[in-house]
Structures are given as structure tokens and as C-alpha cells.
């Protein structure tokens, strides 16, 4: 199986060869890549002469029309859009009941034009034919979001979608991020936990869970330590699944969590967990230092500042006795949350 | 007896090759092609039922929570989900599942399953009769390697000669070999690669494959729910992620930490017990 780079290079070398373009477009289709500029450019060349395209591509020509239409919407190429749309309408339009695939495309065209009601109408029609059409269900959520209906409406729509399509990972993830943006960390965590069940070895889900627990702990006034401890577990798991060299984000999270556990929560009190906490913190610090050894000087400097503020030994960082113990980060996060709630 | 037989090779008539072996290959290829196109013509893509899809997804989600969640989720998350699914009054699996709109005994649904079977069975039976009628009793080819006596049944169906070397293949066996062996060849000929499926069908496949209970026809939610509820009820929670921290910080640190943790607790307990005993003595 040729890679995208190979096929793209082949098409670049010979931009008028239909079979080569067809191979490239097919790969983009099956691998679900989003290369709208490439598709629009080469799809346009391929479909310039519709008869020749139909002869060379056979039945695949309609898939190419569909693909080029979506790409044209993505890059906002009105003439190309109209050409593809009319060709598809001529071939598949007027059927009864209307073709669901065509209706979805019409809905997309309406969405691109900003005509939300027309788009919703199309999707309603599709769902009346087949209530399990997941693409139409998803497009409805997108329309709600694009309309600017507000965060709560989007969350409601996504909740409905996850109730209908419980094995749709994209829906769960979108819902999680929507909850996180609304500072409902426990709900976001619930969604990400569902996602880890789909793919137990995905380091990014674990990392995100760690981040969410960390944010939750940092923004709550209730018991923080259990939340930080969960965050630490998830960051550690993420690092276990993918080494710190390629996963500096989890390493940073681990560093911050360890320092938060010691500096924000425990302070001068000692705890049986202190040794493990310090070990994890210094591990994260050393790995981060190594990961940032050969990068842009500015980034390295940033990393060093971070390490100076959060790496063990913690004794040097602990506040003097009788000093205010609330750390600067907590105050900053709380302020952010308050500001955002006030705004929305 | 059989030990002396292999020394005398059989001379196979070239016209057997021209009039039996090659025609049989051609017949089988053509029949498979015909079956393929007939299947394509008779296939109709009807949408899967939404209720049924939802029920299957619910079941597979419950199964996921049972198999993976018991290890991957923290205890409170796992218990909350377990309650959500199996709770006696309000649990999702305890509710009576809605009947799918399409009845499982719908004759059309049964027809659908039969169509596929018929397309497979009828030509096969027909061909077998034709082959055994026209070509029975032949030895057609010789496989180019020695095989043990055990293969006699497989390779020499229809020819009952105890002395015949096992590497000779009879016509009926040749038919069976072709029937199963031509699949790879046909896949190449018909150019049927899995990603040629159109997006809609693919989507339906991944949405519909709920794993849980029953085939595509006659999916009955109630017993599947009951089974899953019992299984989930019994699932024990043990969080494996806890070890991730110890594993990450290396064996030396992990051992030290664990020893410290283990050492800390028993000492305390022992001390407490000693105190109690002393008090009793007083």
C-alpha cells in the first residue's frame, strides 16, 4: 500500500494523469485524511472533462464528485462546489425516497452557506428515513454548535448523541471537552473514562484524565489530595504507555502534580507517600530536562523556569513558617474560573 | 500391501487433463463469479433498526465496563457505573427492553438470511451432483509430495482403492479442493478489497456490531440484558492503574517505597495489640 506522500509526489510530478489522481483521492477517502486543498485542486483537474472522468474512473467517479464537493466547501470554492453539486443532482437527484447520502451533502452545502434551518431540514429528512444514520445525528450537533446556540445547548445536543450512539468515540470526546470548557471536570472525567474503556492503551486519554483531575483539584476548595493523587496516577500511566521523550506534556503534568501535592496540600507535614511523590517529581524533572536539551533556547529557558519552580527537592520551595500557604497557581486558576463564569 | 504400491507410478492420460481437470477449474471459477454477481444483485441495503442498534451498543458498553472497567476505572467510577446498569429498580439493564419495531419473525427478515444461504447451498449441491455424475471414478492429478495414509479420505473420495498411493487426487476431492482453494484467487480477480466498501455500509458495520447476543436476525434484547446484568453484578473491581506510579519510578525506588509502606503498618498494629494485652493483665 503506497503512502500518502508517495502518491502525492506522483500526482505532483504528473498532474494531468487521471489514474494517479484517482489513486491519491481514493487513499485520502479511505484513510479519512483532511487534505481539502489537495483534493480540491486535483479533483477539479480530474472532473474537468466529465466524460473522460466517467470512462477512466468508472463508478468511482461519483465518490470523487462527493469528495471534491466536500473539499470545495472546505476551501470555499463556489464554482467547483456548484459543478459537483449539479453533477450529483443530475445523477442521483429526484429519487424517492431521496438518497440519504445526497441529502447529507445538500445539508453540508446549506451549512457552508450559513443556512442552518435548511440544513436541519435536510438532516431531519434523513433521520426520518433512518433514525440510526449517525452522520446526520452528528451534523445536527455541528449545526447547533455553528449556530452559536451557546455552550449548554451544545452540551445538551452532545449528551443526546452519546445516548443514541454509545460507541461513538468522537461524540464522547467532544462532550468531554465541552464539559471541561464549562469547568464541569467531574463530567468531563466521566466521558474520558468511557474513552479509556474503548482503548485502554491510548496514552492521550490517560494524559487528559490526569489534566482534568489536576484542574479539578486546583479549582476546588474541597479535599484536594485525592484528586491530585488520581491525577498523578493517570500521568504516570500515560508516561508508562509512551515514554517522556515523546510525551513531555504528561511529564510536565506529573511534575506539576507532584509539586502541588507537596507544596499546596501537605506543606511541612510529612506523609508516608512523600518519598514516592518526590521520586516521581524528580523523575519527571530529569526527563523534562533531557527532552528540552536540544530545542530552541527560548523554550529551554521556559522549561528551566518551570523546573526551578516545581522540581524537587521541595524543601527549598516550601514557604517559611507562618506564611500564607495558598500558592500563586491556585489563585490564578480560581481567578480564571471566576472570570469565565462571569463572562458566560 | 500399501507399502509396495508407491513404487509403480500411474500414467495419467493427457486427455484427462484437457477434458476433466481444466474444465473443472473453469467451471468452478465461472460458478463463483456467477454467485458473486447474483449476490450483488440480490443484496439490498436496508437501514439497521435504531432501537436494536441502541440496545446492542448498551450491551457492548456494559460488557466493556465489566471486562475493562473493573481494572481501568477507579473504584467509585466503576461502582457508579455498575449501579447505573444493574440497579434493581432504576438500572438500565433491569428495565424491560423496548421491542424493536421490526418483529424478529418477520418473513422478509427470514427471507434475507435464507437468500444468502440459498445462494451458497444450491449451486454447491448442484455442482456436486454434476461432478459426481460426469467425472466420478477418475484419478485426476498427483500432488508432488508424499502424504500419509490419513489423507486418503480427503484426497481420494469416490475411489475406494486400498493400494492406490495417497498422493493421487480423485475428481470429487479435486472439486472440494477447488471449492475452498479458489477463494484467494477470486479475491484477486474480483478486486474486492475491504476499503472499497462505501462509507455508509462501513458506518453501519461499526455501529451495528454490538457483539452481544444473537446474529443480525432475531436479536432478542431481554435475555441478553439479563445475562449481562448477572455478569456485571458479579464483576469484581481491582484497579490496576495504581501500580503505574511504582512501575514508572523504577524497581529500586519502588521496592524502597513498598518496604516502607509495609514496614510502617504492621509495626503499629503489633504495638497496639501488645498494649491491649497488657491492659487486660492489669
PDB file of C-alpha atoms in Angstrom, chain A residues 70-203:
ATOM      1  CA  UNK A  70     -16.890  18.461   0.442  1.00  0.00           C
ATOM      2  CA  UNK A  71     -13.362  19.705  -0.220  1.00  0.00           C
ATOM      3  CA  UNK A  72     -14.732  22.628  -2.249  1.00  0.00           C
ATOM      4  CA  UNK A  73     -16.918  23.565   0.714  1.00  0.00           C
ATOM      5  CA  UNK A  74     -13.898  23.334   2.958  1.00  0.00           C
ATOM      6  CA  UNK A  75     -11.748  25.644   0.825  1.00  0.00           C
ATOM      7  CA  UNK A  76     -14.731  27.801  -0.174  1.00  0.00           C
ATOM      8  CA  UNK A  77     -14.537  27.317  -3.937  1.00  0.00           C
ATOM      9  CA  UNK A  78     -18.012  28.265  -5.193  1.00  0.00           C
ATOM     10  CA  UNK A  79     -17.693  27.325  -8.916  1.00  0.00           C
ATOM     11  CA  UNK A  80     -16.273  23.913  -8.090  1.00  0.00           C
ATOM     12  CA  UNK A  81     -18.998  23.358  -5.498  1.00  0.00           C
ATOM     13  CA  UNK A  82     -21.724  24.195  -7.994  1.00  0.00           C
ATOM     14  CA  UNK A  83     -20.205  21.951 -10.653  1.00  0.00           C
ATOM     15  CA  UNK A  84     -20.023  18.941  -8.327  1.00  0.00           C
ATOM     16  CA  UNK A  85     -23.433  19.573  -6.849  1.00  0.00           C
ATOM     17  CA  UNK A  86     -25.174  19.808 -10.187  1.00  0.00           C
ATOM     18  CA  UNK A  87     -23.445  16.669 -11.464  1.00  0.00           C
ATOM     19  CA  UNK A  88     -24.515  14.699  -8.392  1.00  0.00           C
ATOM     20  CA  UNK A  89     -28.042  16.094  -8.514  1.00  0.00           C
ATOM     21  CA  UNK A  90     -28.330  15.159 -12.159  1.00  0.00           C
ATOM     22  CA  UNK A  91     -27.324  11.592 -11.425  1.00  0.00           C
ATOM     23  CA  UNK A  92     -28.910  10.887  -8.038  1.00  0.00           C
ATOM     24  CA  UNK A  93     -31.467  13.650  -7.563  1.00  0.00           C
ATOM     25  CA  UNK A  94     -35.211  13.154  -7.794  1.00  0.00           C
ATOM     26  CA  UNK A  95     -35.184   9.673  -6.286  1.00  0.00           C
ATOM     27  CA  UNK A  96     -37.980   8.699  -3.972  1.00  0.00           C
ATOM     28  CA  UNK A  97     -37.221   8.416  -1.119  1.00  0.00           C
ATOM     29  CA  UNK A  98     -34.349  10.852  -1.618  1.00  0.00           C
ATOM     30  CA  UNK A  99     -30.844   9.452  -1.386  1.00  0.00           C
ATOM     31  CA  UNK A 100     -29.587   9.841   2.164  1.00  0.00           C
ATOM     32  CA  UNK A 101     -26.058  10.418   1.031  1.00  0.00           C
ATOM     33  CA  UNK A 102     -27.128  13.173  -1.326  1.00  0.00           C
ATOM     34  CA  UNK A 103     -29.325  14.762   1.326  1.00  0.00           C
ATOM     35  CA  UNK A 104     -26.373  14.873   3.681  1.00  0.00           C
ATOM     36  CA  UNK A 105     -24.322  16.638   1.010  1.00  0.00           C
ATOM     37  CA  UNK A 106     -27.115  19.122   0.410  1.00  0.00           C
ATOM     38  CA  UNK A 107     -27.185  19.716   4.133  1.00  0.00           C
ATOM     39  CA  UNK A 108     -23.460  20.361   4.120  1.00  0.00           C
ATOM     40  CA  UNK A 109     -23.841  22.859   1.290  1.00  0.00           C
ATOM     41  CA  UNK A 110     -26.560  24.642   3.239  1.00  0.00           C
ATOM     42  CA  UNK A 111     -24.381  24.653   6.331  1.00  0.00           C
ATOM     43  CA  UNK A 112     -21.486  26.137   4.403  1.00  0.00           C
ATOM     44  CA  UNK A 113     -23.803  28.904   3.236  1.00  0.00           C
ATOM     45  CA  UNK A 114     -24.879  29.523   6.817  1.00  0.00           C
ATOM     46  CA  UNK A 115     -28.463  28.446   6.174  1.00  0.00           C
ATOM     47  CA  UNK A 116     -28.918  26.494   9.404  1.00  0.00           C
ATOM     48  CA  UNK A 117     -32.636  25.872   9.126  1.00  0.00           C
ATOM     49  CA  UNK A 118     -32.373  24.381   5.643  1.00  0.00           C
ATOM     50  CA  UNK A 119     -29.536  22.148   6.790  1.00  0.00           C
ATOM     51  CA  UNK A 120     -31.507  20.945   9.799  1.00  0.00           C
ATOM     52  CA  UNK A 121     -34.454  20.263   7.498  1.00  0.00           C
ATOM     53  CA  UNK A 122     -32.294  18.001   5.327  1.00  0.00           C
ATOM     54  CA  UNK A 123     -30.929  16.111   8.308  1.00  0.00           C
ATOM     55  CA  UNK A 124     -34.421  15.678   9.734  1.00  0.00           C
ATOM     56  CA  UNK A 125     -35.475  14.140   6.446  1.00  0.00           C
ATOM     57  CA  UNK A 126     -32.575  11.694   6.535  1.00  0.00           C
ATOM     58  CA  UNK A 127     -33.315  10.736  10.124  1.00  0.00           C
ATOM     59  CA  UNK A 128     -36.965  10.168   9.330  1.00  0.00           C
ATOM     60  CA  UNK A 129     -35.827   7.575   6.789  1.00  0.00           C
ATOM     61  CA  UNK A 130     -33.203   6.014   9.006  1.00  0.00           C
ATOM     62  CA  UNK A 131     -33.123   7.059  12.672  1.00  0.00           C
ATOM     63  CA  UNK A 132     -29.778   5.335  13.082  1.00  0.00           C
ATOM     64  CA  UNK A 133     -27.941   7.445  10.486  1.00  0.00           C
ATOM     65  CA  UNK A 134     -25.080   8.555  12.636  1.00  0.00           C
ATOM     66  CA  UNK A 135     -23.662  11.093  10.208  1.00  0.00           C
ATOM     67  CA  UNK A 136     -26.920  13.014  10.221  1.00  0.00           C
ATOM     68  CA  UNK A 137     -27.058  12.869  14.020  1.00  0.00           C
ATOM     69  CA  UNK A 138     -23.555  14.272  14.202  1.00  0.00           C
ATOM     70  CA  UNK A 139     -24.245  17.004  11.674  1.00  0.00           C
ATOM     71  CA  UNK A 140     -27.188  18.143  13.779  1.00  0.00           C
ATOM     72  CA  UNK A 141     -24.864  18.703  16.715  1.00  0.00           C
ATOM     73  CA  UNK A 142     -22.491  20.611  14.461  1.00  0.00           C
ATOM     74  CA  UNK A 143     -25.321  22.860  13.321  1.00  0.00           C
ATOM     75  CA  UNK A 144     -26.259  23.582  16.926  1.00  0.00           C
ATOM     76  CA  UNK A 145     -22.670  24.500  17.619  1.00  0.00           C
ATOM     77  CA  UNK A 146     -22.192  26.565  14.477  1.00  0.00           C
ATOM     78  CA  UNK A 147     -25.414  28.462  15.057  1.00  0.00           C
ATOM     79  CA  UNK A 148     -23.863  29.890  18.200  1.00  0.00           C
ATOM     80  CA  UNK A 149     -26.542  28.375  20.423  1.00  0.00           C
ATOM     81  CA  UNK A 150     -24.292  28.518  23.451  1.00  0.00           C
ATOM     82  CA  UNK A 151     -22.342  26.033  25.451  1.00  0.00           C
ATOM     83  CA  UNK A 152     -25.264  24.498  27.309  1.00  0.00           C
ATOM     84  CA  UNK A 153     -27.203  23.810  24.123  1.00  0.00           C
ATOM     85  CA  UNK A 154     -24.161  22.113  22.609  1.00  0.00           C
ATOM     86  CA  UNK A 155     -23.690  20.013  25.726  1.00  0.00           C
ATOM     87  CA  UNK A 156     -27.341  19.009  25.652  1.00  0.00           C
ATOM     88  CA  UNK A 157     -27.087  18.034  21.985  1.00  0.00           C
ATOM     89  CA  UNK A 158     -23.927  16.036  22.582  1.00  0.00           C
ATOM     90  CA  UNK A 159     -25.450  14.290  25.573  1.00  0.00           C
ATOM     91  CA  UNK A 160     -28.330  13.238  23.378  1.00  0.00           C
ATOM     92  CA  UNK A 161     -25.905  11.999  20.752  1.00  0.00           C
ATOM     93  CA  UNK A 162     -23.898   9.908  23.208  1.00  0.00           C
ATOM     94  CA  UNK A 163     -27.109   8.397  24.497  1.00  0.00           C
ATOM     95  CA  UNK A 164     -28.067   7.302  20.971  1.00  0.00           C
ATOM     96  CA  UNK A 165     -24.625   6.364  19.682  1.00  0.00           C
ATOM     97  CA  UNK A 166     -22.923   5.000  22.746  1.00  0.00           C
ATOM     98  CA  UNK A 167     -19.983   3.639  20.823  1.00  0.00           C
ATOM     99  CA  UNK A 168     -19.099   6.900  19.099  1.00  0.00           C
ATOM    100  CA  UNK A 169     -15.751   7.981  20.449  1.00  0.00           C
ATOM    101  CA  UNK A 170     -15.774  11.349  18.729  1.00  0.00           C
ATOM    102  CA  UNK A 171     -19.032  12.218  20.449  1.00  0.00           C
ATOM    103  CA  UNK A 172     -17.713  11.241  23.861  1.00  0.00           C
ATOM    104  CA  UNK A 173     -14.581  13.253  23.354  1.00  0.00           C
ATOM    105  CA  UNK A 174     -16.425  16.323  22.129  1.00  0.00           C
ATOM    106  CA  UNK A 175     -18.766  16.095  25.098  1.00  0.00           C
ATOM    107  CA  UNK A 176     -15.823  15.772  27.465  1.00  0.00           C
ATOM    108  CA  UNK A 177     -14.150  18.858  26.057  1.00  0.00           C
ATOM    109  CA  UNK A 178     -17.405  20.797  26.207  1.00  0.00           C
ATOM    110  CA  UNK A 179     -17.807  19.874  29.876  1.00  0.00           C
ATOM    111  CA  UNK A 180     -14.196  20.773  30.574  1.00  0.00           C
ATOM    112  CA  UNK A 181     -14.670  24.164  28.938  1.00  0.00           C
ATOM    113  CA  UNK A 182     -17.602  24.720  31.306  1.00  0.00           C
ATOM    114  CA  UNK A 183     -15.432  23.705  34.316  1.00  0.00           C
ATOM    115  CA  UNK A 184     -17.518  20.631  34.998  1.00  0.00           C
ATOM    116  CA  UNK A 185     -14.478  18.496  35.492  1.00  0.00           C
ATOM    117  CA  UNK A 186     -16.229  15.501  37.024  1.00  0.00           C
ATOM    118  CA  UNK A 187     -18.490  15.194  33.977  1.00  0.00           C
ATOM    119  CA  UNK A 188     -15.552  15.567  31.633  1.00  0.00           C
ATOM    120  CA  UNK A 189     -13.719  12.880  33.572  1.00  0.00           C
ATOM    121  CA  UNK A 190     -16.702  10.571  33.216  1.00  0.00           C
ATOM    122  CA  UNK A 191     -16.568  10.945  29.431  1.00  0.00           C
ATOM    123  CA  UNK A 192     -12.844  10.356  29.259  1.00  0.00           C
ATOM    124  CA  UNK A 193     -13.219   7.280  31.430  1.00  0.00           C
ATOM    125  CA  UNK A 194     -15.620   5.942  28.829  1.00  0.00           C
ATOM    126  CA  UNK A 195     -12.995   6.652  26.204  1.00  0.00           C
ATOM    127  CA  UNK A 196     -10.283   4.757  28.073  1.00  0.00           C
ATOM    128  CA  UNK A 197     -12.582   1.741  28.021  1.00  0.00           C
ATOM    129  CA  UNK A 198     -12.630   1.862  24.233  1.00  0.00           C
ATOM    130  CA  UNK A 199      -8.865   1.945  24.048  1.00  0.00           C
ATOM    131  CA  UNK A 200      -7.057   1.049  27.278  1.00  0.00           C
ATOM    132  CA  UNK A 201      -3.607   1.662  25.804  1.00  0.00           C
ATOM    133  CA  UNK A 202      -4.215   5.170  24.475  1.00  0.00           C
ATOM    134  CA  UNK A 203      -1.798   7.433  26.299  1.00  0.00           C
TER     135      UNK A 203
END
